[in-house]
């Protein structure tokens, strides 16, 4: 396995894949953090307010990161038509796993970078008080879990279909529906069932009492309950996507 | 003489149509086996089945005296090198970086890279990316990857594809030298008899998935003394059968 991971690194030379990932993360950060932080309510509740607002941006940028990275990594093989060579040298399942590990760890690293920048940013902008670390760790875990599901799914699609348009359109349409689902609170099943909706489904910070006339006058933030079924669904999806993708990849004829 | 590869009743169906049908193939150790057939005859499909890239619908494959199963496949293939259809190469890497990947997986000494690059005469390409290679150079790189572990069995599917006349001659000389120099057994496919007849010891002629002739090349004359080899080949494979 170490050998295969080393090969993945060799293949990534001159491909700027990690740089692409950092660029997407940076764009995500700009999109997430750009705004007006002057209001009293926001200054006071800054840390929690971020937790309320971020899932939307996460639901756009991390799916894109999963899509781009998995597709770039798999396309390297498709372009090289290297499967017919690699399959005679190494177990197919291992090839699948090595690539998954490479891409997934890079993507999760970018989640961690994103999260760390959030904390630093909050300090710089001087939100009131210390960041509620427990909530922030929970947020990190939720974002990482949602991203992992998507990466495993996108990895499977990118590896199985030579034409990367398949992977691209799945990702793009999924992301669109996922973002859409966050604006439809009356339809919780949508975001609980489609993998792109998990960023919304796992959101635990709610804003109440906000109206367009009074704005933040009577507003308050409160922790919402998350349907425990969501955790089960995520775990099932992770196992399902991984097992199915690997099974089909191992049966693939070249 | 020992047999390196044998297939018995090897069959592959695609959508109910037998593209390779009840094929019995015998490749003897240390010989060059020319695998001949017109377009769509099933050459690539057969070779892919030997390498486990395509699952046979029916039949058995034995390589190095062991029956090929999904369990021992990789172990057997470790002593096999292959170049199927177009060569595999990572266009954004140099020839050396490409070979480094296969060398790492195979766990063979690093000096093999220099050695095979010299054999295929790509040793002076330096930092040039393989995407900038000409067709023939890519083909040479594919051959280098196949040779990298100096395998006991080498499977080459139309290796002269895209080579210039000098390159074809060179490839021929190279293939001819492999059994003597490294003790390799070589299977080389082609659809042109004249390309094979100067290097193969044995040949198998396949048409529409069926083996039409198998045996020593020199025996092929005996089918009809009045006809040239080329004519016999065309008679066997059928001139105007549509694909
Ligand atoms: N994946 C596939 N699905 C369906 N049919 C296939 C597939 N691969 C090959 N075939 C069919 O199998 C037959 C044999 O194909 P194959 O590639 O083995 O021919 P070949 O002898 O290598 O020909 P060529 O000299 O043109 O390379 C063809 O009729 C082809 O259409
Ligand atoms: Mg072919």
Short mmCIF file of C-alpha atoms in Angstrom, two decimals, chain A residues 4-106:
data_model
loop_
_atom_site.label_atom_id
_atom_site.label_comp_id
_atom_site.label_asym_id
_atom_site.label_seq_id
_atom_site.Cartn_x
_atom_site.Cartn_y
_atom_site.Cartn_z
CA UNK A 4 0.96 2.61 -4.24
CA UNK A 5 0.68 5.80 -2.23
CA UNK A 6 4.18 6.73 -3.32
CA UNK A 7 3.11 6.14 -6.90
CA UNK A 8 0.16 8.45 -6.39
CA UNK A 9 2.56 11.16 -5.32
CA UNK A 10 4.76 10.50 -8.35
CA UNK A 11 1.76 10.82 -10.64
CA UNK A 12 0.70 14.11 -9.09
CA UNK A 13 3.90 15.83 -10.10
CA UNK A 14 3.36 18.84 -12.37
CA UNK A 15 -0.39 18.50 -11.91
CA UNK A 16 -0.92 21.25 -9.30
CA UNK A 17 -3.74 19.24 -7.77
CA UNK A 18 -3.14 20.37 -4.21
CA UNK A 19 -2.76 23.93 -5.41
CA UNK A 20 -6.14 23.70 -7.15
CA UNK A 21 -7.62 22.45 -3.91
CA UNK A 22 -6.11 25.34 -1.96
CA UNK A 23 -7.48 27.77 -4.52
CA UNK A 24 -11.00 26.34 -4.14
CA UNK A 25 -10.65 26.49 -0.35
CA UNK A 26 -9.47 30.08 -0.55
CA UNK A 27 -12.40 31.01 -2.78
CA UNK A 28 -14.70 29.29 -0.29
CA UNK A 29 -13.17 31.28 2.55
CA UNK A 30 -13.58 34.59 0.74
CA UNK A 31 -17.19 33.75 -0.08
CA UNK A 32 -17.87 32.63 3.51
CA UNK A 33 -16.18 35.46 5.32
CA UNK A 34 -16.79 38.45 3.13
CA UNK A 35 -19.45 40.59 4.70
CA UNK A 36 -20.45 43.27 7.12
CA UNK A 37 -19.47 42.46 10.69
CA UNK A 38 -20.31 45.81 12.21
CA UNK A 39 -23.76 45.16 13.67
CA UNK A 40 -23.97 44.82 17.43
CA UNK A 41 -25.77 41.50 17.28
CA UNK A 42 -23.13 40.06 14.98
CA UNK A 43 -20.24 41.37 17.05
CA UNK A 44 -21.73 39.86 20.16
CA UNK A 45 -22.81 36.52 18.70
CA UNK A 46 -20.11 36.33 16.04
CA UNK A 47 -18.82 32.88 16.85
CA UNK A 48 -22.24 31.26 16.83
CA UNK A 49 -23.42 33.36 13.92
CA UNK A 50 -20.62 31.91 11.82
CA UNK A 51 -21.74 28.40 12.65
CA UNK A 52 -25.22 29.38 11.52
CA UNK A 53 -24.10 30.90 8.24
CA UNK A 54 -21.27 28.65 7.08
CA UNK A 55 -23.08 25.43 6.07
CA UNK A 56 -24.43 27.16 2.98
CA UNK A 57 -20.99 28.13 1.72
CA UNK A 58 -19.67 24.69 2.68
CA UNK A 59 -22.45 23.09 0.68
CA UNK A 60 -21.19 24.90 -2.39
CA UNK A 61 -17.43 24.79 -2.10
CA UNK A 62 -16.62 21.41 -0.57
CA UNK A 63 -18.73 19.51 -3.10
CA UNK A 64 -16.89 21.38 -5.83
CA UNK A 65 -13.57 20.49 -4.21
CA UNK A 66 -14.58 16.79 -4.07
CA UNK A 67 -15.68 16.87 -7.66
CA UNK A 68 -12.59 18.59 -9.00
CA UNK A 69 -10.02 16.64 -7.03
CA UNK A 70 -11.48 13.18 -7.57
CA UNK A 71 -11.98 13.91 -11.23
CA UNK A 72 -8.47 15.27 -11.73
CA UNK A 73 -6.90 12.28 -10.01
CA UNK A 74 -8.95 9.70 -11.90
CA UNK A 75 -8.58 11.49 -15.21
CA UNK A 76 -4.82 11.11 -14.93
CA UNK A 77 -5.37 7.35 -15.20
CA UNK A 78 -8.03 7.50 -17.89
CA UNK A 79 -5.89 9.78 -20.05
CA UNK A 80 -2.93 7.48 -19.59
CA UNK A 81 -5.14 4.42 -20.27
CA UNK A 82 -3.06 2.95 -17.51
CA UNK A 83 -5.58 0.57 -15.96
CA UNK A 84 -4.71 -2.18 -18.40
CA UNK A 85 -1.12 -1.91 -17.24
CA UNK A 86 -1.78 -1.37 -13.53
CA UNK A 87 -4.29 -4.21 -13.27
CA UNK A 88 -1.63 -6.68 -14.29
CA UNK A 89 0.69 -5.40 -11.57
CA UNK A 90 -1.50 -4.86 -8.53
CA UNK A 91 -4.87 -5.81 -7.06
CA UNK A 92 -7.60 -3.59 -8.41
CA UNK A 93 -9.09 -2.98 -5.00
CA UNK A 94 -5.77 -1.64 -3.78
CA UNK A 95 -5.45 0.72 -6.71
CA UNK A 96 -8.93 1.99 -5.90
CA UNK A 97 -8.08 2.44 -2.22
CA UNK A 98 -4.74 4.13 -2.77
CA UNK A 99 -6.29 6.78 -4.94
CA UNK A 100 -9.20 7.24 -2.55
CA UNK A 101 -6.83 7.69 0.37
CA UNK A 102 -4.76 10.23 -1.50
CA UNK A 103 -7.69 12.36 -2.62
CA UNK A 104 -9.75 12.04 0.53
CA UNK A 105 -6.90 12.98 2.84
CA UNK A 106 -6.09 16.03 0.73
#
